[in-house]
Amino acid sequence: MSCTQAIEEALMNLPKEFECEKLDEKTWLVTTPFEYPDGDLIQLYIIKMDNLFEVTDLAETLRFFETLDFDLLSSKRRRKLFEDILRSYKIEFFKGELKVKVKTEELLKAILDLSQAIFRVSDLYFLQRIGVTTTFKEEVEEVLKEANLNYEIDYSIFGKSGKEYKVDFYIDVEKPNLLEAISTYSKMYAERLIDRVVRMWYDIKRLDGRFEYVTIVDDRSDVWKKEHFDLLEDLSKVYVWSEVEDYIVEIS
Amino acid sequence: MRKDLIGRITEEEIEDIVVNIKKEITDPIEWAYKHGIHKFKVDVQNEDGYPLKLVGTFSFRSGNFSFALLLRNRRIRGLDCGRKVHHNPECEKIKGVHKHKWTDAYQDKEAYIPSEVDCSSIVGALRAFIEECNIKLKATIRKPLIPDSLDKYW
């Protein structure tokens, strides 16, 4: 059996979710069903070397971390976990590459082991402190849920100009509420946000008076000016996040 | 700006950062080589004080390269060139060149096929990415220097 036949036989025995592509006479690219945290699929290169095969990621795993400016090896804890994973799968880390050298008969196992090792290594990304990832809209939704209110998210409605708007929440109470939740930590973006919301309320209100219009402002940042509240209050009922209970009491 | 609350920034505000905020790069873009990877990282100055940076990585051996516009540690825009395959949360598979875009629903896991991206030149692709992110480039870009000891596998 030729070397090419031997390797192609090994690749044929991989689960069908693995895809293989021959790049040249001595190199194959295997795309695994395993994903990096960003949804890119883990890929391995099989390189023929004399009597052995090298199965390697060509440093693509480390490159995944570096692209997100995440220094995998800078923390002692992460480095230890990284080394533990490599040890348990007998994987070598050399010049940034995760790799293993094997004989033909060990190729299948090597591909599966390296895929799993990389999958586990890439999960170390979740150990970083990413901070708060809940948006303000999601926080407002939690409050509505806790109050057992019936609501719809991203409610579509047209203004008199013919423009279609997506209001954050439609709340099904006696006089239905349209609620927009606004939050930012940038003074400049606050200006644009107010312009957008004022324009939206004005355009909807002059066509449709069925609703109570409500704006909830995230007051945990100090970007809001008195004039912002004046503008919003002319067109909607305004509540600040720190007093959101007042709004719940009013509509419940 | 309270950096601890960057995580609350919505897709809508991120769109505003990319499209409307004036941004510029004044530091030269120079690649460093470490652990088999070429990488550069530069700050992206902006009038609103968002902690933005541009990162690029390149592997000569795989031929793949990527650029990312990061808001602190979140990739709000990204470009991947090469043979990579992406799996979208809605199950669609993308082979080869793709772009990542931050969404509230999927963070940076959502990718799409860009209409016109030329990945044949790393510097050309980088210039196009910078322009698409509406960043003014006031600095030079160098090509990554390939060490003599590196072999391309294929």
Short mmCIF file of C-alpha atoms in Angstrom, two decimals:
data_model
loop_
_atom_site.label_atom_id
_atom_site.label_comp_id
_atom_site.label_asym_id
_atom_site.label_seq_id
_atom_site.Cartn_x
_atom_site.Cartn_y
_atom_site.Cartn_z
CA MET A 1 0.00 0.00 0.00
CA SER A 2 1.42 3.40 -0.95
CA CYS A 3 1.78 6.15 1.57
CA THR A 4 -1.03 8.12 -0.07
CA GLN A 5 -3.33 5.10 0.07
CA ALA A 6 -2.46 4.53 3.73
CA ILE A 7 -3.25 8.08 4.77
CA GLU A 8 -6.38 8.27 2.66
CA GLU A 9 -7.62 5.05 4.19
CA ALA A 10 -7.06 6.50 7.66
CA LEU A 11 -8.93 9.67 6.69
CA MET A 12 -11.81 7.63 5.27
CA ASN A 13 -12.28 6.04 8.67
CA LEU A 14 -12.85 9.39 10.33
CA PRO A 15 -16.45 10.18 11.35
CA LYS A 16 -18.35 11.77 8.44
CA GLU A 17 -18.38 15.15 10.17
CA PHE A 18 -14.65 15.48 9.43
CA GLU A 19 -13.80 16.86 5.96
CA CYS A 20 -10.46 16.25 4.27
CA GLU A 21 -8.73 18.05 1.45
CA LYS A 22 -5.46 17.11 -0.19
CA LEU A 23 -3.32 20.21 -0.51
CA ASP A 24 -0.31 18.61 -2.21
CA GLU A 25 1.53 15.29 -2.40
CA LYS A 26 2.59 15.44 1.24
CA THR A 27 -0.05 17.63 2.94
CA TRP A 28 -3.71 17.12 3.85
CA LEU A 29 -6.07 19.58 5.54
CA VAL A 30 -8.68 18.13 7.90
CA THR A 31 -11.62 20.31 8.94
CA THR A 32 -13.10 18.95 12.16
CA PRO A 33 -16.63 19.48 13.48
CA PHE A 34 -15.15 21.07 16.62
CA GLU A 35 -15.40 24.85 16.92
CA TYR A 36 -13.28 27.62 18.40
CA PRO A 37 -15.35 29.89 20.66
CA ASP A 38 -16.03 32.25 17.74
CA GLY A 39 -17.59 29.53 15.56
CA ASP A 40 -14.58 28.96 13.29
CA LEU A 41 -13.96 25.25 12.83
CA ILE A 42 -10.78 23.64 14.15
CA GLN A 43 -8.54 22.52 11.29
CA LEU A 44 -5.54 20.20 11.32
CA TYR A 45 -2.77 19.69 8.81
CA ILE A 46 -1.31 16.24 8.18
CA ILE A 47 2.20 16.39 6.82
CA LYS A 48 4.14 13.40 5.53
CA MET A 49 7.70 13.30 6.87
CA ASP A 50 9.96 10.35 5.96
CA ASN A 51 8.45 7.40 7.89
CA LEU A 52 6.13 9.44 10.09
CA PHE A 53 3.20 11.82 9.86
CA GLU A 54 3.00 15.10 11.68
CA VAL A 55 -0.48 16.21 12.68
CA THR A 56 -0.37 19.92 13.52
CA ASP A 57 -2.54 23.02 13.82
CA LEU A 58 0.25 25.18 12.30
CA ALA A 59 -0.17 27.55 15.30
CA GLU A 60 -3.76 28.40 14.31
CA THR A 61 -4.99 27.83 17.87
CA LEU A 62 -2.56 30.33 19.30
CA ARG A 63 -3.40 32.69 16.44
CA PHE A 64 -7.09 32.48 17.40
CA PHE A 65 -6.22 33.76 20.90
CA GLU A 66 -3.79 36.40 19.63
CA THR A 67 -6.37 37.84 17.19
CA LEU A 68 -8.60 38.54 20.19
CA ASP A 69 -5.54 39.93 22.01
CA PHE A 70 -5.87 37.24 24.65
CA ASP A 71 -2.52 36.13 26.04
CA LEU A 72 -3.16 32.47 26.74
CA LEU A 73 0.15 31.81 28.44
CA SER A 74 0.52 34.95 30.55
CA SER A 75 -1.42 33.62 33.52
CA LYS A 76 0.10 30.82 35.62
CA ARG A 77 -3.30 29.23 36.13
CA ARG A 78 -4.12 29.14 32.42
CA ARG A 79 -0.64 27.93 31.54
CA LYS A 80 -1.02 25.04 34.00
CA LEU A 81 -4.42 24.08 32.56
CA PHE A 82 -2.96 24.34 29.05
CA GLU A 83 -0.07 22.05 29.94
CA ASP A 84 -2.39 19.59 31.70
CA ILE A 85 -4.53 19.29 28.57
CA LEU A 86 -1.51 18.72 26.33
CA ARG A 87 -0.11 16.14 28.73
CA SER A 88 -3.33 14.18 28.86
CA TYR A 89 -3.45 13.89 25.05
CA LYS A 90 0.36 13.59 24.63
CA ILE A 91 0.48 16.69 22.46
CA GLU A 92 3.65 18.70 21.88
CA PHE A 93 3.78 22.52 21.92
CA PHE A 94 6.61 23.73 19.71
CA LYS A 95 7.09 27.15 18.10
CA GLY A 96 3.43 27.95 18.66
CA GLU A 97 2.16 24.74 17.08
CA LEU A 98 0.15 22.04 18.78
CA LYS A 99 1.28 18.82 17.16
CA VAL A 100 1.99 15.15 17.36
CA LYS A 101 4.19 12.82 15.26
CA VAL A 102 2.81 9.34 14.60
CA LYS A 103 3.10 6.23 12.45
CA THR A 104 0.44 5.51 9.81
CA GLU A 105 -1.50 3.13 12.03
CA GLU A 106 -1.76 5.79 14.77
CA LEU A 107 -2.95 8.56 12.46
CA LEU A 108 -6.67 8.24 13.12
CA LYS A 109 -6.22 8.38 16.90
CA ALA A 110 -3.80 11.31 16.57
CA ILE A 111 -6.35 13.35 14.57
CA LEU A 112 -9.09 12.68 17.12
CA ASP A 113 -6.81 13.39 20.10
CA LEU A 114 -5.43 16.62 18.69
CA SER A 115 -8.93 17.85 17.74
CA GLN A 116 -10.17 17.27 21.26
CA ALA A 117 -7.07 18.79 22.85
CA ILE A 118 -7.46 21.97 20.77
CA PHE A 119 -11.17 22.12 21.57
CA ARG A 120 -10.36 21.99 25.28
CA VAL A 121 -7.51 24.50 24.97
CA SER A 122 -9.73 26.96 23.08
CA ASP A 123 -12.27 26.77 25.91
CA LEU A 124 -9.66 28.44 28.14
CA TYR A 125 -10.78 31.64 26.42
CA PHE A 126 -13.85 31.60 28.66
CA LEU A 127 -11.63 31.91 31.74
CA GLN A 128 -10.92 35.55 31.01
CA ARG A 129 -12.86 38.16 32.89
CA ILE A 130 -15.14 39.40 30.17
CA GLY A 131 -17.17 41.53 32.58
CA VAL A 132 -20.84 42.32 32.26
CA THR A 133 -22.36 41.12 29.01
CA THR A 134 -26.01 41.82 29.72
CA THR A 135 -27.43 44.72 27.76
CA PHE A 136 -29.63 47.34 29.39
CA LYS A 137 -32.58 46.14 27.32
CA GLU A 138 -32.13 42.65 28.79
CA GLU A 139 -32.07 44.10 32.30
CA VAL A 140 -35.32 45.97 31.64
CA GLU A 141 -36.83 42.77 30.26
CA GLU A 142 -35.94 40.96 33.49
CA VAL A 143 -37.90 43.57 35.45
CA LEU A 144 -40.92 43.17 33.16
CA LYS A 145 -40.72 39.39 33.54
CA GLU A 146 -40.53 39.59 37.31
CA ALA A 147 -43.61 41.82 37.31
CA ASN A 148 -45.47 39.15 35.27
CA LEU A 149 -46.29 41.61 32.50
CA ASN A 150 -47.16 40.48 28.99
CA TYR A 151 -44.82 42.11 26.54
CA GLU A 152 -43.42 41.86 23.06
CA ILE A 153 -39.83 42.71 22.13
CA ASP A 154 -38.82 44.85 19.13
CA TYR A 155 -42.37 45.93 18.35
CA SER A 156 -42.72 47.21 14.77
CA ILE A 157 -44.70 50.36 14.22
CA PHE A 158 -44.89 53.04 11.52
CA GLY A 159 -44.55 56.79 12.05
CA LYS A 160 -46.47 59.44 10.12
CA SER A 161 -43.44 59.89 7.85
CA GLY A 162 -43.90 56.30 6.67
CA LYS A 163 -40.73 55.16 8.44
CA GLU A 164 -40.90 51.88 10.31
CA TYR A 165 -39.55 51.81 13.88
CA LYS A 166 -38.68 48.95 16.20
CA VAL A 167 -39.60 49.96 19.73
CA ASP A 168 -37.85 47.92 22.45
CA PHE A 169 -41.06 46.74 24.18
CA TYR A 170 -44.80 46.68 23.64
CA ILE A 171 -46.45 46.07 27.02
CA ASP A 172 -49.95 44.68 27.03
CA VAL A 173 -51.78 46.66 29.73
CA GLU A 174 -55.11 48.51 29.65
CA LYS A 175 -53.57 51.38 27.72
CA PRO A 176 -50.73 49.59 25.91
CA ASN A 177 -47.27 50.97 26.63
CA LEU A 178 -44.50 51.43 24.10
CA LEU A 179 -41.24 51.42 26.03
CA GLU A 180 -37.77 52.39 24.86
CA ALA A 181 -34.79 51.62 27.11
CA ILE A 182 -31.72 53.80 26.56
CA SER A 183 -28.23 53.40 27.90
CA THR A 184 -24.74 54.55 27.01
CA TYR A 185 -21.49 55.54 28.66
CA SER A 186 -20.51 57.98 25.94
CA LYS A 187 -21.57 61.64 26.07
CA MET A 188 -21.49 61.94 22.30
CA TYR A 189 -23.51 58.83 21.71
CA ALA A 190 -26.03 60.04 24.32
CA GLU A 191 -26.74 63.04 22.07
CA ARG A 192 -27.38 60.84 19.06
CA LEU A 193 -29.49 58.44 21.12
CA ILE A 194 -31.72 61.28 22.38
CA ASP A 195 -32.10 62.62 18.83
CA ARG A 196 -33.16 59.20 17.61
CA VAL A 197 -35.65 58.51 20.43
CA VAL A 198 -37.19 62.00 20.31
CA ARG A 199 -37.63 61.72 16.55
CA MET A 200 -39.12 58.25 16.92
CA TRP A 201 -41.66 59.25 19.61
CA TYR A 202 -42.61 62.38 17.67
CA ASP A 203 -43.15 60.50 14.42
CA ILE A 204 -45.15 57.65 15.98
CA LYS A 205 -47.17 59.86 18.31
CA ARG A 206 -48.51 62.17 15.61
CA LEU A 207 -49.97 59.14 13.83
CA ASP A 208 -51.02 56.86 16.64
CA GLY A 209 -52.34 58.03 19.98
CA ARG A 210 -53.38 54.62 21.31
CA PHE A 211 -50.30 54.13 23.38
CA GLU A 212 -48.61 55.36 26.51
CA TYR A 213 -45.05 56.25 25.50
CA VAL A 214 -42.37 55.47 28.06
CA THR A 215 -38.61 55.99 28.10
CA ILE A 216 -36.40 54.33 30.70
CA VAL A 217 -33.00 55.96 31.04
CA ASP A 218 -30.01 54.10 32.45
CA ASP A 219 -28.84 56.60 35.06
CA ARG A 220 -25.80 54.59 36.17
CA SER A 221 -23.72 56.75 33.85
CA ASP A 222 -23.38 60.51 34.14
CA VAL A 223 -23.80 61.32 30.46
CA TRP A 224 -27.36 62.61 30.60
CA LYS A 225 -28.16 66.35 30.68
CA LYS A 226 -31.25 68.13 31.95
CA GLU A 227 -32.15 69.10 28.39
CA HIS A 228 -32.24 65.40 27.42
CA PHE A 229 -34.91 64.76 30.04
CA ASP A 230 -36.83 67.91 28.95
CA LEU A 231 -36.93 66.70 25.37
CA LEU A 232 -38.01 63.19 26.30
CA GLU A 233 -40.62 64.35 28.83
CA ASP A 234 -42.42 66.41 26.18
CA LEU A 235 -43.14 63.22 24.29
CA SER A 236 -43.03 60.35 26.79
CA LYS A 237 -43.15 59.43 30.44
CA VAL A 238 -39.56 59.21 31.62
CA TYR A 239 -38.26 56.93 34.36
CA VAL A 240 -34.68 56.39 35.45
CA TRP A 241 -33.35 52.88 36.03
CA SER A 242 -32.66 53.52 39.72
CA GLU A 243 -36.39 54.19 40.19
CA VAL A 244 -37.77 51.65 37.74
CA GLU A 245 -39.98 50.21 40.50
CA ASP A 246 -42.08 53.40 40.28
CA TYR A 247 -42.91 52.52 36.71
CA ILE A 248 -43.78 48.91 37.59
CA VAL A 249 -46.08 50.08 40.40
CA GLU A 250 -47.79 52.49 37.99
CA ILE A 251 -48.62 49.90 35.34
CA SER A 252 -49.23 46.83 37.48
CA MET B 1 -16.01 56.31 30.30
CA ARG B 2 -16.43 53.48 32.83
CA LYS B 3 -14.43 50.70 31.26
CA ASP B 4 -15.99 48.09 33.55
CA LEU B 5 -19.31 48.69 31.82
CA ILE B 6 -18.12 48.29 28.24
CA GLY B 7 -19.86 44.92 28.25
CA ARG B 8 -23.25 46.64 28.29
CA ILE B 9 -22.69 48.40 24.98
CA THR B 10 -25.29 47.34 22.46
CA GLU B 11 -25.01 46.35 18.83
CA GLU B 12 -26.65 49.68 17.95
CA GLU B 13 -23.99 51.70 19.78
CA ILE B 14 -21.27 49.53 18.26
CA GLU B 15 -22.64 50.32 14.81
CA ASP B 16 -22.44 53.99 15.76
CA ILE B 17 -18.82 53.56 16.89
CA VAL B 18 -17.90 51.97 13.57
CA VAL B 19 -19.88 54.29 11.31
CA ASN B 20 -20.02 57.71 12.98
CA ILE B 21 -17.25 58.13 15.54
CA LYS B 22 -14.10 59.79 14.18
CA LYS B 23 -11.24 57.36 14.60
CA GLU B 24 -7.59 57.37 13.65
CA ILE B 25 -4.43 55.33 13.90
CA THR B 26 -1.27 57.31 14.43
CA ASP B 27 1.17 54.58 15.51
CA PRO B 28 3.03 52.72 12.76
CA ILE B 29 1.76 49.23 12.03
CA GLU B 30 4.70 46.89 12.55
CA TRP B 31 4.52 43.14 12.84
CA ALA B 32 6.34 41.20 15.55
CA TYR B 33 7.09 37.49 15.25
CA LYS B 34 6.58 35.18 18.23
CA HIS B 35 5.46 31.56 18.69
CA GLY B 36 5.12 31.00 14.94
CA ILE B 37 2.76 33.95 14.48
CA HIS B 38 3.17 37.47 13.16
CA LYS B 39 1.11 40.01 15.06
CA PHE B 40 0.59 43.75 15.33
CA LYS B 41 -1.55 45.73 17.74
CA VAL B 42 -2.23 49.48 17.63
CA ASP B 43 -4.54 51.78 19.54
CA VAL B 44 -7.35 53.41 17.62
CA GLN B 45 -7.74 56.96 18.90
CA ASN B 46 -11.24 58.36 18.94
CA GLU B 47 -13.00 61.47 20.12
CA ASP B 48 -15.22 59.59 22.53
CA GLY B 49 -12.56 57.71 24.46
CA TYR B 50 -13.72 54.20 23.57
CA PRO B 51 -10.94 51.68 24.29
CA LEU B 52 -10.47 50.61 20.66
CA LYS B 53 -7.55 48.72 19.18
CA LEU B 54 -6.75 47.09 15.88
CA VAL B 55 -5.06 43.70 15.89
CA GLY B 56 -3.69 41.68 13.01
CA THR B 57 -2.28 38.14 13.00
CA PHE B 58 -0.66 36.13 10.23
CA SER B 59 0.65 32.59 9.97
CA PHE B 60 3.07 32.19 7.08
CA ARG B 61 2.88 28.42 7.40
CA SER B 62 -0.89 28.12 7.09
CA GLY B 63 -1.23 31.21 4.90
CA ASN B 64 -4.16 32.44 7.05
CA PHE B 65 -4.41 35.98 8.36
CA SER B 66 -6.98 37.93 10.38
CA PHE B 67 -7.72 41.49 11.43
CA ALA B 68 -9.91 42.52 14.34
CA LEU B 69 -11.26 45.82 15.60
CA LEU B 70 -11.56 45.29 19.35
CA LEU B 71 -13.57 47.29 21.86
CA ARG B 72 -11.50 46.41 24.91
CA ASN B 73 -11.69 42.61 24.54
CA ARG B 74 -14.73 42.32 22.28
CA ARG B 75 -14.21 41.83 18.55
CA ILE B 76 -16.72 44.22 17.05
CA ARG B 77 -15.52 43.74 13.47
CA GLY B 78 -13.22 41.07 12.06
CA LEU B 79 -11.88 39.70 8.80
CA ASP B 80 -10.51 36.17 8.31
CA CYS B 81 -8.60 35.38 5.11
CA GLY B 82 -7.42 31.91 4.14
CA ARG B 83 -8.79 28.41 4.23
CA LYS B 84 -10.72 28.67 7.47
CA VAL B 85 -14.28 27.38 7.70
CA HIS B 86 -16.88 29.10 9.86
CA HIS B 87 -20.06 27.67 11.35
CA ASN B 88 -22.76 30.25 12.02
CA PRO B 89 -25.16 29.92 14.98
CA GLU B 90 -28.02 29.52 12.48
CA CYS B 91 -26.12 26.53 11.04
CA GLU B 92 -24.85 28.06 7.80
CA LYS B 93 -21.26 27.07 6.92
CA ILE B 94 -18.89 29.54 5.28
CA LYS B 95 -15.74 28.29 3.58
CA GLY B 96 -12.80 30.65 3.16
CA VAL B 97 -12.87 34.43 3.52
CA HIS B 98 -15.42 35.70 6.01
CA LYS B 99 -16.13 38.66 8.26
CA HIS B 100 -17.26 38.69 11.86
CA LYS B 101 -19.69 41.32 13.09
CA TRP B 102 -20.82 41.86 16.69
CA THR B 103 -24.49 41.23 17.37
CA ASP B 104 -26.38 41.34 20.67
CA ALA B 105 -27.68 37.84 20.03
CA TYR B 106 -24.47 36.02 19.10
CA GLN B 107 -21.60 38.36 20.04
CA ASP B 108 -18.79 37.80 17.49
CA LYS B 109 -19.97 34.34 16.41
CA GLU B 110 -22.01 35.65 13.51
CA ALA B 111 -20.07 35.77 10.25
CA TYR B 112 -20.91 36.53 6.64
CA ILE B 113 -19.30 36.39 3.20
CA PRO B 114 -18.11 39.87 2.24
CA SER B 115 -18.96 41.04 -1.25
CA GLU B 116 -15.57 42.37 -2.26
CA VAL B 117 -12.46 41.45 -0.33
CA ASP B 118 -9.11 40.89 -1.96
CA CYS B 119 -7.00 38.70 0.29
CA SER B 120 -4.18 38.33 -2.24
CA SER B 121 -2.19 41.10 -0.51
CA ILE B 122 -2.07 41.29 3.28
CA VAL B 123 -1.32 45.02 3.27
CA GLY B 124 -4.02 45.70 0.69
CA ALA B 125 -6.58 43.71 2.69
CA LEU B 126 -5.56 45.57 5.85
CA ARG B 127 -5.94 48.96 4.21
CA ALA B 128 -9.41 47.97 2.96
CA PHE B 129 -10.40 46.72 6.44
CA ILE B 130 -9.23 49.96 8.07
CA GLU B 131 -11.18 51.98 5.53
CA GLU B 132 -14.30 49.88 6.04
CA CYS B 133 -14.10 50.49 9.80
CA ASN B 134 -14.01 54.22 8.98
CA ILE B 135 -10.60 54.68 10.56
CA LYS B 136 -8.26 57.35 9.26
CA LEU B 137 -4.77 55.91 8.83
CA LYS B 138 -2.09 58.46 9.69
CA ALA B 139 0.76 55.99 9.90
CA THR B 140 2.76 53.58 7.81
CA ILE B 141 2.05 49.88 7.35
CA ARG B 142 4.90 47.42 7.08
CA LYS B 143 4.71 43.93 5.62
CA PRO B 144 5.38 41.06 8.00
CA LEU B 145 9.02 39.93 7.71
CA ILE B 146 9.31 36.18 7.22
CA PRO B 147 12.22 34.58 9.11
CA ASP B 148 14.55 32.53 6.85
CA SER B 149 14.03 29.44 8.99
CA LEU B 150 10.31 29.26 8.19
CA ASP B 151 9.01 26.82 5.60
CA LYS B 152 5.60 27.04 4.12
CA TYR B 153 4.10 23.58 4.18
CA TRP B 154 2.22 23.77 0.91
#
